[in-house]
Coordinates of C-alpha atoms in Angstrom, one line a residue:
Chain K
M21 CA 0.0 -0.1 -0.2
T22 CA 1.3 3.4 -0.9
E23 CA 1.5 6.1 2.0
T24 CA -0.8 9.1 1.0
R25 CA 1.5 12.1 1.6
L26 CA -0.8 14.7 -0.1
L27 CA -4.4 14.8 0.5
T28 CA -6.6 17.2 -2.1
L29 CA -10.1 18.3 -1.7
E30 CA -12.6 20.8 -3.0
Q31 CA -16.1 22.0 -1.9
D32 CA -17.8 20.4 -4.7
G33 CA -20.8 21.8 -3.9
W34 CA -20.5 20.9 0.0
D35 CA -21.9 23.2 2.5
R36 CA -18.2 24.7 3.6
A37 CA -18.5 23.8 7.4
A38 CA -19.6 20.2 6.1
R39 CA -16.6 19.9 3.9
L40 CA -14.3 21.4 6.9
R41 CA -15.5 18.7 9.2
D42 CA -15.0 16.4 6.4
L43 CA -11.7 17.7 5.8
A44 CA -10.5 17.4 9.4
G45 CA -11.9 13.7 9.3
R46 CA -10.0 12.6 6.4
I47 CA -6.8 14.2 8.2
G48 CA -7.6 12.3 11.3
E49 CA -8.4 8.9 9.3
L50 CA -4.5 9.4 7.6
E51 CA -3.2 9.5 11.1
W52 CA -1.5 13.0 10.4
L53 CA -2.7 14.1 13.8
D54 CA -1.5 11.5 15.9
G55 CA 1.7 13.4 16.5
A56 CA -0.7 15.9 18.7
V57 CA -0.1 14.2 22.1
A58 CA 0.4 16.9 24.8
R59 CA 0.1 20.4 23.1
A60 CA -0.4 21.7 19.9
V61 CA 0.0 25.3 18.1
I62 CA -2.5 26.1 15.2
H63 CA -0.8 28.5 12.8
V64 CA -2.9 30.7 10.8
G65 CA -0.7 32.8 8.3
S66 CA -1.1 36.5 8.0
A67 CA -0.1 37.1 4.3
G68 CA -3.7 36.8 2.6
R69 CA -5.5 35.7 5.6
C70 CA -9.1 35.1 4.8
T71 CA -12.2 33.7 6.8
L72 CA -11.4 29.9 4.6
A73 CA -7.9 30.0 6.5
V74 CA -9.2 30.8 10.1
E75 CA -12.5 28.2 9.8
T76 CA -9.9 25.6 8.4
A77 CA -8.0 26.0 11.9
M78 CA -10.6 26.2 13.7
A79 CA -12.1 23.1 12.1
I80 CA -8.4 21.7 12.8
V81 CA -8.7 22.7 16.6
A82 CA -12.4 21.0 16.9
A83 CA -10.7 17.6 15.1
L84 CA -8.1 17.5 17.8
R85 CA -10.5 18.6 20.9
E86 CA -12.8 15.3 19.8
R87 CA -9.5 13.3 19.4
A88 CA -7.6 14.2 22.6
P89 CA -10.0 16.1 25.1
G90 CA -7.0 17.0 27.3
L91 CA -4.8 18.3 24.9
R92 CA -3.4 21.8 25.2
I93 CA -4.4 24.0 21.8
E94 CA -3.0 27.1 21.3
L95 CA -3.7 29.6 18.3
L96 CA -0.7 31.5 16.5
D97 CA -2.2 34.4 14.6
L98 CA 0.2 37.3 13.8
A99 CA -2.6 39.3 12.5
K100 CA -5.0 39.1 15.0
A101 CA -4.5 40.8 18.3
G102 CA -6.0 39.3 21.5
N103 CA -5.3 36.7 24.3
E104 CA -7.9 33.9 22.4
R105 CA -10.4 33.2 20.0
H106 CA -13.5 30.8 20.1
G107 CA -11.9 29.7 23.5
V108 CA -8.8 28.8 21.9
P109 CA -5.6 30.7 23.8
H110 CA -3.7 32.6 21.5
V111 CA 0.8 32.1 21.3
T112 CA 2.3 35.5 21.4
L113 CA 5.8 36.1 20.2
D114 CA 7.9 38.1 22.5
H115 CA 11.3 39.6 21.5
D116 CA 12.3 38.4 24.8
R117 CA 11.6 35.0 24.9
T118 CA 14.1 34.1 22.0
V119 CA 17.0 32.1 21.5
V120 CA 19.6 32.9 18.4
V121 CA 20.2 29.5 16.9
R122 CA 23.5 29.3 14.0
G123 CA 22.6 27.9 10.9
P124 CA 24.8 25.7 8.3
R125 CA 26.3 28.7 6.8
G126 CA 27.2 30.6 10.1
A127 CA 23.8 32.6 9.6
A128 CA 22.1 33.2 12.7
V129 CA 18.3 33.9 13.5
Q130 CA 16.3 34.7 16.2
V131 CA 13.8 32.0 17.3
P132 CA 10.9 31.4 20.1
A133 CA 12.4 29.6 22.9
L134 CA 8.7 28.0 22.3
W135 CA 10.6 25.9 19.6
F136 CA 12.6 24.7 22.2
E137 CA 9.5 23.0 23.8
P138 CA 7.7 19.9 22.4
F139 CA 4.6 20.7 20.4
F140 CA 2.6 19.6 17.2
L141 CA 2.2 22.4 14.6
V142 CA -0.3 22.7 12.0
T143 CA 0.1 25.6 9.8
V144 CA -2.6 26.7 7.6
A145 CA -2.1 29.4 5.1
A146 CA -4.7 31.2 2.3
V147 CA -2.7 30.9 -1.1
H148 CA -2.2 34.3 -2.9
P149 CA -0.1 35.9 -5.3
D150 CA 2.6 37.0 -4.0
S151 CA 5.6 39.2 -5.7
R152 CA 8.4 37.4 -3.8
W153 CA 7.7 34.4 -3.8
R154 CA 5.3 34.1 -6.8
I155 CA 3.2 32.4 -4.3
G156 CA 2.5 32.6 -1.0
G157 CA 1.6 30.0 0.8
V158 CA 2.7 27.5 4.3
L159 CA 6.2 27.9 3.7
Q160 CA 5.9 31.9 3.5
A161 CA 3.4 31.5 6.5
Q162 CA 6.2 29.6 8.5
A163 CA 8.7 32.1 7.8
E164 CA 6.7 35.1 9.0
V165 CA 7.4 34.2 12.7
L166 CA 11.1 34.4 11.9
A167 CA 10.6 37.7 9.9
F168 CA 8.5 39.1 12.8
L169 CA 11.5 38.1 15.3
N170 CA 14.4 39.5 12.8
P171 CA 13.0 42.6 11.0
G172 CA 15.3 43.5 7.8
A173 CA 17.1 39.8 7.6
P174 CA 17.0 38.2 4.2
A175 CA 13.7 36.6 3.2
G176 CA 15.2 33.8 1.5
L177 CA 17.1 32.9 4.7
L178 CA 14.1 33.0 6.7
L179 CA 11.7 31.3 4.6
A180 CA 14.7 28.3 4.8
E181 CA 15.6 28.3 8.3
A182 CA 11.8 28.3 9.3
H183 CA 11.5 25.2 7.3
R184 CA 15.0 23.6 8.5
L185 CA 13.9 24.4 12.2
G186 CA 10.1 24.7 12.5
A187 CA 8.6 22.9 9.6
S188 CA 5.1 22.2 10.4
D189 CA 3.7 18.7 11.3
L190 CA 1.0 19.3 9.4
A191 CA 0.6 22.1 6.5
I192 CA -2.5 23.2 4.8
A193 CA -3.0 25.3 2.0
C194 CA -6.3 26.6 1.0
G195 CA -8.2 28.9 -1.1
S196 CA -11.7 29.8 -2.9
H197 CA -11.9 29.5 -6.5
S198 CA -14.6 31.7 -8.4
T199 CA -16.4 29.0 -9.9
T200 CA -15.6 25.7 -8.1
G201 CA -15.5 27.1 -4.6
D202 CA -13.3 26.4 -1.6
W203 CA -10.2 24.0 -1.8
W204 CA -7.4 22.6 0.7
I205 CA -4.4 20.7 -0.2
A206 CA -3.0 19.2 3.0
S207 CA 0.2 16.8 3.8
P208 CA 2.9 16.7 6.6
S209 CA 5.4 18.0 4.4
D210 CA 5.1 21.9 4.1
V211 CA 7.2 21.6 0.7
L212 CA 4.9 18.7 -0.8
V213 CA 1.9 21.3 -0.4
E214 CA 3.8 24.0 -1.9
G215 CA 4.7 22.0 -4.6
A216 CA 1.3 20.8 -5.3
V217 CA 0.2 24.3 -5.1
A218 CA 2.5 25.5 -7.8
R219 CA 1.7 22.5 -10.1
S220 CA -2.0 23.5 -9.7
A221 CA -0.9 26.9 -11.2
G222 CA 0.6 25.4 -13.9
L223 CA 4.3 26.2 -12.6
D224 CA 7.5 23.6 -12.0
P225 CA 7.7 23.7 -8.3
R226 CA 11.3 23.8 -8.5
E227 CA 10.9 27.3 -10.4
L228 CA 9.6 28.7 -7.0
P229 CA 11.8 31.0 -5.6
G230 CA 10.8 29.6 -2.3
V231 CA 11.5 25.9 -2.9
R232 CA 14.7 27.0 -4.5
A233 CA 16.1 28.9 -1.2
I234 CA 15.0 25.5 0.1
A235 CA 16.7 22.9 -2.3
R236 CA 19.9 24.8 -1.9
H237 CA 20.6 22.8 1.0
E238 CA 18.2 19.9 0.9
L239 CA 17.1 17.3 -1.2
V240 CA 13.3 18.4 -1.7
S241 CA 10.0 16.0 -1.8
S242 CA 9.4 14.3 -5.0
W243 CA 6.6 16.0 -7.2
E244 CA 5.3 13.1 -9.0
A245 CA 2.8 12.3 -6.8
E246 CA -0.7 12.6 -8.8
H247 CA -3.5 14.3 -7.3
A248 CA -6.6 16.0 -8.3
A249 CA -5.4 19.4 -8.3
P250 CA -7.6 21.9 -7.9
D251 CA -7.5 24.6 -11.1
L252 CA -5.3 27.4 -9.5
R253 CA -3.8 29.4 -12.9
G254 CA -3.4 32.9 -12.3
V255 CA -2.6 32.6 -8.4
A256 CA 1.0 32.8 -9.3
A257 CA 2.4 36.7 -9.5
G258 CA 5.5 36.9 -12.6
P259 CA 8.8 35.8 -12.1
V260 CA 10.3 39.0 -12.9
A261 CA 9.0 40.8 -10.3
A262 CA 10.3 37.9 -8.0
A263 CA 13.8 38.0 -9.4
I264 CA 14.1 41.5 -8.8
L265 CA 13.1 41.6 -5.6
A266 CA 15.5 38.5 -4.5
A267 CA 18.4 40.1 -6.2
R268 CA 17.7 43.4 -4.1
E269 CA 18.0 40.9 -0.9
R270 CA 20.9 39.6 -1.8
G271 CA 22.7 43.0 -2.5
A272 CA 21.1 44.2 0.8
A273 CA 22.6 41.0 2.7
A274 CA 26.0 41.5 1.0
G275 CA 25.9 45.4 2.1
R276 CA 24.8 44.2 5.8
R277 CA 27.8 41.8 5.9
T278 CA 30.4 43.8 4.6
L279 CA 29.3 46.4 7.5
E280 CA 29.4 43.5 10.3
D281 CA 32.7 42.5 9.2
V282 CA 33.8 46.1 9.2
G283 CA 32.2 46.1 12.9
L284 CA 34.3 43.0 13.9
V285 CA 37.2 44.2 12.3
T286 CA 37.2 47.8 14.3
R287 CA 36.2 45.9 17.4
N288 CA 39.2 43.4 17.1
L289 CA 41.6 46.1 16.7
R290 CA 40.6 47.8 19.8
K291 CA 41.2 44.8 21.6
V292 CA 45.0 45.0 20.6
P293 CA 46.0 47.7 23.2
Q294 CA 44.8 45.6 26.0
A295 CA 46.2 41.9 24.8
L296 CA 49.8 44.1 24.3
R297 CA 48.7 45.2 28.0
R298 CA 48.4 42.0 29.1
R299 CA 51.5 40.1 27.6
L300 CA 53.7 42.7 28.9
A301 CA 52.1 42.1 32.6
A302 CA 52.9 38.7 32.2
R303 CA 56.2 39.0 30.7
R304 CA 57.0 41.4 33.9
S305 CA 55.6 38.9 36.5
A306 CA 57.7 36.2 34.6
Chain D
M15 CA 20.4 54.8 41.9
T16 CA 23.1 56.4 43.9
P17 CA 26.7 55.3 42.9
L18 CA 28.4 53.0 45.5
R19 CA 31.5 54.6 46.7
F20 CA 33.9 51.3 46.0
G21 CA 37.1 50.5 47.5
V22 CA 39.3 47.7 46.3
V23 CA 41.6 45.9 48.2
G24 CA 44.3 43.7 46.6
C25 CA 45.8 44.8 43.6
G26 CA 46.9 41.6 41.8
A27 CA 46.3 40.4 37.8
I28 CA 42.5 39.8 38.2
V29 CA 42.0 43.2 39.2
T30 CA 43.9 45.2 37.1
L31 CA 43.0 43.0 34.1
H32 CA 39.3 42.6 34.9
Q33 CA 37.6 44.1 37.8
L34 CA 38.8 47.4 37.8
P35 CA 37.8 48.1 34.0
A36 CA 34.6 46.5 34.8
L37 CA 34.6 48.5 38.0
Q38 CA 35.3 51.6 35.9
R39 CA 32.9 51.1 33.4
C40 CA 30.2 50.5 36.0
R41 CA 28.1 53.6 36.5
S42 CA 26.7 52.6 39.8
V43 CA 30.4 52.8 41.1
N44 CA 32.3 55.7 42.2
L45 CA 36.3 54.4 42.7
V46 CA 37.3 56.0 45.9
G47 CA 40.8 54.0 46.6
L48 CA 42.9 50.9 46.1
V49 CA 44.6 49.0 48.8
D50 CA 47.6 46.8 48.4
R51 CA 50.4 45.6 50.5
D52 CA 52.6 47.2 47.9
R53 CA 51.9 50.8 48.3
D54 CA 53.7 52.0 45.1
W55 CA 52.1 49.3 43.3
A56 CA 49.0 50.7 44.4
A57 CA 49.5 54.2 43.5
K58 CA 50.5 53.1 39.9
V59 CA 47.7 51.1 39.7
A60 CA 45.3 53.9 41.3
K61 CA 47.0 56.4 38.8
R62 CA 46.2 54.0 36.0
F63 CA 42.7 53.7 36.6
R64 CA 42.0 57.3 38.1
A65 CA 41.3 56.1 41.5
P66 CA 41.9 59.3 43.8
A67 CA 43.8 57.7 46.5
A68 CA 45.8 54.7 47.4
Y69 CA 46.8 52.8 50.6
D70 CA 48.8 50.0 51.9
D71 CA 45.9 49.0 54.6
Y72 CA 42.5 48.3 54.0
A73 CA 41.4 49.5 57.2
Q74 CA 42.5 53.2 55.8
L75 CA 38.9 52.5 53.4
V76 CA 36.6 52.4 56.6
G77 CA 34.5 55.8 56.4
K78 CA 35.2 56.2 52.9
V79 CA 33.8 53.6 51.1
D80 CA 30.0 51.7 51.2
A81 CA 31.6 48.5 49.6
V82 CA 34.4 46.9 48.9
L83 CA 36.1 44.2 46.1
I84 CA 38.4 42.2 48.0
A85 CA 41.1 40.2 45.8
T86 CA 43.9 39.6 48.0
P87 CA 45.2 35.9 48.4
N88 CA 42.6 33.1 49.8
S89 CA 43.8 32.8 53.4
T90 CA 43.6 36.6 54.1
H91 CA 39.7 36.8 52.5
A92 CA 37.9 36.0 55.8
A93 CA 40.1 38.4 58.4
I94 CA 39.4 41.3 55.9
A95 CA 36.1 40.7 55.1
C96 CA 34.8 39.7 58.8
D97 CA 36.4 43.1 60.0
L98 CA 35.0 45.3 56.8
L99 CA 31.5 43.6 57.1
E100 CA 31.4 44.1 60.9
R101 CA 31.6 47.7 60.1
G102 CA 28.6 47.9 57.7
I103 CA 30.8 47.8 54.4
H104 CA 29.4 45.3 52.0
V105 CA 31.9 43.0 50.5
L106 CA 32.3 41.5 46.9
C107 CA 35.0 39.2 47.7
E108 CA 36.9 36.9 45.0
K109 CA 36.6 33.2 44.8
P110 CA 37.3 31.1 46.8
L111 CA 35.1 33.2 49.3
A112 CA 37.4 31.6 52.2
T113 CA 39.9 28.7 52.5
T114 CA 37.4 26.4 54.9
G115 CA 33.5 26.1 55.5
E116 CA 34.1 27.6 59.2
E117 CA 35.6 31.0 57.8
V118 CA 32.4 31.1 55.8
D119 CA 30.3 30.9 58.8
R120 CA 32.0 33.5 60.5
M121 CA 32.1 36.0 57.4
L122 CA 28.3 35.5 57.1
A123 CA 28.0 36.1 60.8
S124 CA 30.0 39.2 60.4
A125 CA 27.6 40.2 57.9
E126 CA 24.4 39.7 60.0
R127 CA 26.0 41.3 62.9
G128 CA 27.3 44.6 60.7
G129 CA 24.0 44.5 58.6
A130 CA 26.5 44.6 55.3
R131 CA 25.9 42.3 52.1
L132 CA 28.6 39.5 51.3
M133 CA 28.6 38.2 47.6
T134 CA 31.0 35.8 45.9
A135 CA 32.8 37.0 42.9
H136 CA 31.9 33.6 40.8
C137 CA 32.3 35.5 37.7
L138 CA 31.4 32.9 35.6
R139 CA 27.7 32.8 36.6
F140 CA 27.6 35.8 34.7
S141 CA 28.9 34.8 31.4
P142 CA 26.2 34.8 28.8
Q143 CA 26.7 31.1 27.8
M144 CA 26.5 30.1 31.8
E145 CA 23.4 32.1 32.0
M146 CA 21.9 30.3 29.1
L147 CA 23.0 26.9 30.4
K148 CA 21.2 27.3 33.6
T149 CA 17.7 29.0 31.6
V150 CA 18.0 25.5 29.6
V151 CA 18.4 23.6 32.4
D152 CA 15.5 25.0 34.8
A153 CA 13.2 25.2 31.6
G154 CA 13.7 21.4 31.7
W155 CA 14.8 21.3 28.1
L156 CA 17.4 18.7 29.1
G157 CA 15.2 16.7 31.9
A158 CA 16.6 16.1 35.1
V159 CA 20.6 16.6 35.4
E160 CA 21.8 13.3 35.3
R161 CA 25.7 13.9 34.6
V162 CA 28.0 17.3 34.8
S163 CA 31.6 16.9 33.4
A164 CA 33.6 19.9 33.3
S165 CA 37.4 20.7 33.3
I166 CA 39.4 23.8 33.8
G167 CA 43.0 24.8 34.0
G168 CA 46.3 24.6 32.0
P169 CA 50.0 25.2 32.5
Y170 CA 50.6 27.6 35.5
E171 CA 53.1 29.0 33.3
G172 CA 50.8 30.8 31.1
V173 CA 48.7 32.3 34.0
V174 CA 49.1 36.1 34.3
R175 CA 50.0 36.5 37.9
R176 CA 51.6 39.5 39.9
T177 CA 52.7 37.1 43.2
D178 CA 53.0 33.6 43.1
F179 CA 50.7 32.9 46.6
R180 CA 49.0 30.0 44.9
R181 CA 52.2 28.0 45.5
Q182 CA 52.0 28.5 48.7
R183 CA 49.8 26.4 51.2
A184 CA 49.3 29.4 53.9
L185 CA 48.3 31.9 51.4
S186 CA 46.4 29.9 49.1
G187 CA 44.8 27.3 51.7
G188 CA 44.4 25.1 49.0
G189 CA 45.7 24.2 45.5
V190 CA 44.4 24.0 41.6
L191 CA 40.7 22.8 43.5
M192 CA 40.7 26.0 45.5
D193 CA 41.9 28.2 42.7
L194 CA 40.5 27.3 39.7
G195 CA 38.1 23.7 40.4
V196 CA 35.8 26.0 42.9
H197 CA 34.4 27.4 39.5
V198 CA 33.4 24.5 38.0
L199 CA 32.2 23.0 41.5
D200 CA 30.3 26.4 41.9
L201 CA 28.9 25.8 38.4
T202 CA 27.9 22.2 38.8
M203 CA 26.0 22.8 42.0
W204 CA 24.2 25.9 40.8
L205 CA 22.9 24.1 37.6
A206 CA 22.4 20.9 39.4
G207 CA 20.3 22.9 42.2
R208 CA 21.7 20.7 45.0
A209 CA 24.4 19.6 46.9
P210 CA 26.1 16.0 46.7
V211 CA 26.0 13.6 49.4
Q212 CA 29.3 11.5 48.0
V213 CA 32.6 13.1 47.2
E214 CA 35.5 11.2 45.7
Y215 CA 38.8 13.3 45.5
A216 CA 42.3 12.7 43.8
G217 CA 44.9 15.0 43.7
S218 CA 48.6 15.2 42.8
F219 CA 52.0 17.8 43.5
A220 CA 53.9 19.0 40.8
D221 CA 57.6 19.7 42.0
G222 CA 58.0 23.3 43.9
W223 CA 54.4 23.1 44.9
E224 CA 53.0 22.9 48.5
V225 CA 49.4 22.0 47.3
E226 CA 48.0 20.0 44.7
T227 CA 48.5 21.0 41.2
D228 CA 46.1 18.6 39.7
A229 CA 42.6 17.5 40.7
E230 CA 39.9 15.1 40.0
V231 CA 36.7 15.3 41.6
A232 CA 33.7 13.1 41.3
L233 CA 30.2 14.1 43.2
R234 CA 26.9 12.0 43.3
F235 CA 23.9 13.9 43.9
P236 CA 20.9 12.5 46.5
D237 CA 19.0 11.6 43.3
E238 CA 22.0 9.4 41.6
G239 CA 23.2 12.5 39.6
R240 CA 26.8 12.4 38.9
A241 CA 29.6 15.0 38.2
S242 CA 33.2 14.4 37.3
L243 CA 35.0 17.6 37.3
Q244 CA 38.9 18.0 36.5
A245 CA 41.6 21.2 37.5
S246 CA 45.0 21.4 36.7
F247 CA 47.8 23.9 36.7
S248 CA 50.0 21.4 34.8
T249 CA 48.1 19.9 32.0
P250 CA 46.0 21.7 29.1
L251 CA 42.5 20.6 30.0
G252 CA 39.4 21.2 27.5
N253 CA 38.1 24.2 29.9
S254 CA 34.4 23.2 28.9
L255 CA 31.6 22.0 30.8
T256 CA 28.8 19.4 29.7
V257 CA 25.4 19.0 31.5
R258 CA 23.6 15.6 30.4
G259 CA 20.1 15.2 31.4
A260 CA 17.5 12.6 30.8
K261 CA 16.4 13.8 27.8
G262 CA 19.5 16.0 26.1
W263 CA 22.8 17.3 26.6
A264 CA 24.6 20.9 26.5
R265 CA 28.0 21.7 26.3
V266 CA 29.8 25.0 27.1
S267 CA 33.3 26.1 26.4
L268 CA 34.2 28.2 29.7
Y269 CA 36.0 30.8 28.1
V270 CA 33.5 31.4 25.0
P271 CA 30.8 33.5 26.2
T272 CA 28.8 33.4 23.0
E273 CA 28.0 29.9 22.0
L274 CA 26.2 27.2 23.9
T275 CA 25.6 23.9 21.8
L276 CA 22.5 21.4 22.8
F277 CA 20.6 18.5 21.6
A278 CA 17.1 18.2 23.6
E279 CA 15.1 15.4 22.3
E280 CA 11.7 16.9 22.8
A281 CA 12.4 20.3 21.6
R282 CA 10.8 20.6 18.3
V283 CA 13.7 22.5 16.9
C284 CA 16.0 19.8 17.4
R285 CA 13.6 16.9 16.3
Q286 CA 13.3 19.0 13.1
A287 CA 17.2 19.8 12.5
G288 CA 19.6 18.3 15.3
L289 CA 21.8 19.5 17.6
Q290 CA 21.5 23.4 17.6
T291 CA 24.6 26.0 18.5
L292 CA 22.8 28.6 20.2
R293 CA 24.5 32.3 19.3
L294 CA 24.6 34.6 22.3
A295 CA 25.4 38.2 22.9
D296 CA 28.7 39.3 23.9
R297 CA 28.7 40.6 27.2
N298 CA 31.5 41.2 29.9
M299 CA 30.8 38.5 32.6
Y300 CA 33.0 41.4 35.1
D301 CA 30.6 44.2 33.9
A302 CA 27.4 42.1 34.3
Q303 CA 28.8 40.8 38.2
I304 CA 29.4 44.5 39.4
A305 CA 26.4 45.6 37.9
H306 CA 24.5 42.8 39.8
F307 CA 26.2 43.4 43.0
C308 CA 25.6 47.4 42.8
R309 CA 21.6 46.7 42.1
A310 CA 21.0 44.0 44.9
V311 CA 22.6 46.3 47.6
A312 CA 20.7 49.3 46.4
T313 CA 17.5 47.1 45.9
G314 CA 17.9 44.4 48.9
D315 CA 17.4 41.4 46.1
A316 CA 18.9 38.6 46.4
F317 CA 22.3 38.0 45.2
R318 CA 22.6 35.2 42.2
V319 CA 25.3 33.7 44.0
R320 CA 23.9 32.3 47.6
D321 CA 25.4 32.3 50.9
T322 CA 24.1 28.4 51.1
E323 CA 25.2 27.6 47.5
V324 CA 28.9 29.0 48.6
R325 CA 28.9 27.1 51.6
A326 CA 28.2 23.9 50.0
T327 CA 31.1 24.5 47.5
L328 CA 33.3 24.8 50.9
D329 CA 32.1 21.8 52.2
V330 CA 32.8 19.9 49.4
I331 CA 36.5 21.3 49.2
D332 CA 36.9 20.6 52.9
R333 CA 35.9 17.0 52.3
C334 CA 38.3 16.9 49.4
Y335 CA 40.8 17.9 51.7
G336 CA 39.8 15.5 54.0
R337 CA 38.8 18.1 56.8
I338 CA 35.6 16.5 57.3
A339 CA 34.3 13.1 56.5
A340 CA 33.7 12.8 52.9

């Protein structure tokens, strides 16, 4: 039996609430919620946020509550201030509760201290055109946590690090089509969801700037999985703007690195007199 | 906050290299005088650090200061501190606070009688990687602490020093365990949050030394947790500290304040991406220590270095040296 790694669902004339219950039920049957044991965080992506994304998140909350009544469930919704929604407490990102993690290429990013605790993460993202990523979806939603904590850091780095360090246990992309209604693509793999959205939009997933940022360091999932795709043609922004923005980001990052290097060199030069004094003191005492 | 009028007793290398620059930088400190048995040296240091007065007797500070830093040879700490504390002068005392547990008791009693505060300058507790390690342990990311291993030290010839008191038992009160080992003992018990129930010790002496130059200590804690610590004046050691818990481990270099490596098996980020190297903001531990001392004196808050912890550390050293039963 082949393991199902991607679930695609369209509204098909169903009532939205019923279809959402159906979606959550199917996800449960696929055992994709089994990892939610003690604590779950449901993250609703800010960019392109819509009612459907919030309702999808709440459907997952309901399914989790039904499966594990003792489960601690929290919402992460950067676009919505407040302490709770429908009885689900909000997780707040606090600049004082962060840890700086050094990445594989030496770049450091601030991550929430929360990431060092055990929890099950579900990310729900409303798919929308995005000039930087062409398609804004779950990868962008995951990265917004790091973007909040690391203002000004290169978006490509943050997207790749969010995937490397904080990829969702369950990723759900959703949207509404003008003729066929709501649709959802879900998977335990964030990259697979992003790829499926790209294919549905008529793009080669490997051409997506977000996937490329990840594929620089990681063998990304196979895209060959066939699925009944919603028609998402027209959801992607053009490639030119994405390329210009990426180039601008690279230039800014190089500038920042140069400034950092200059700062470090200056700091080291300032240490020289003290080091010399220390040497002389050692020599005198010897 | 009104700046504390601060005096420094003893002008050795630790003071000229680290403590005086930190005192100079601290806005809560008004440096009023330096004391050294060698008055000429005290005057030279005072000139260099723009302290208005230099003396050869700490008693000359009385009436002029609110607090002092004591950085004299170990065996002199207790007498100087007791005298100053009884006169109501707050004391920040270099480690080891004293050479025996009994001396610590006397110092605490003097502080009580004089209404003054006493803190041991366990500087490494104020180093960013140690603060982060304590946070990690207390947050339970590693689970219950099961094992701590640490080593500190290197050839004595490389140690910057103004006098050779460390070789003489009468002045040092002990060897490398007392001088350097006390750092890792203190950190271990601070991180473990408890005192050991069993102590094993082995020491060896190099030629020309009245005290041990190499020390190994094994501790067993009440819940079967263990620690193995090494200190040396003869061999270059790793100068690192590793904490292993039931659910992970963390490692720091004693002298690299900006990094901590950890693996916590339940941490989401470690499940995703394996062990993590945390990068920490660089901050001078001596600056942080002085600032903490001044703040706690001004507010009446507890010191990070607690009396009971210092007493327990000296108790372990006493047991190692066979002064009390292990």
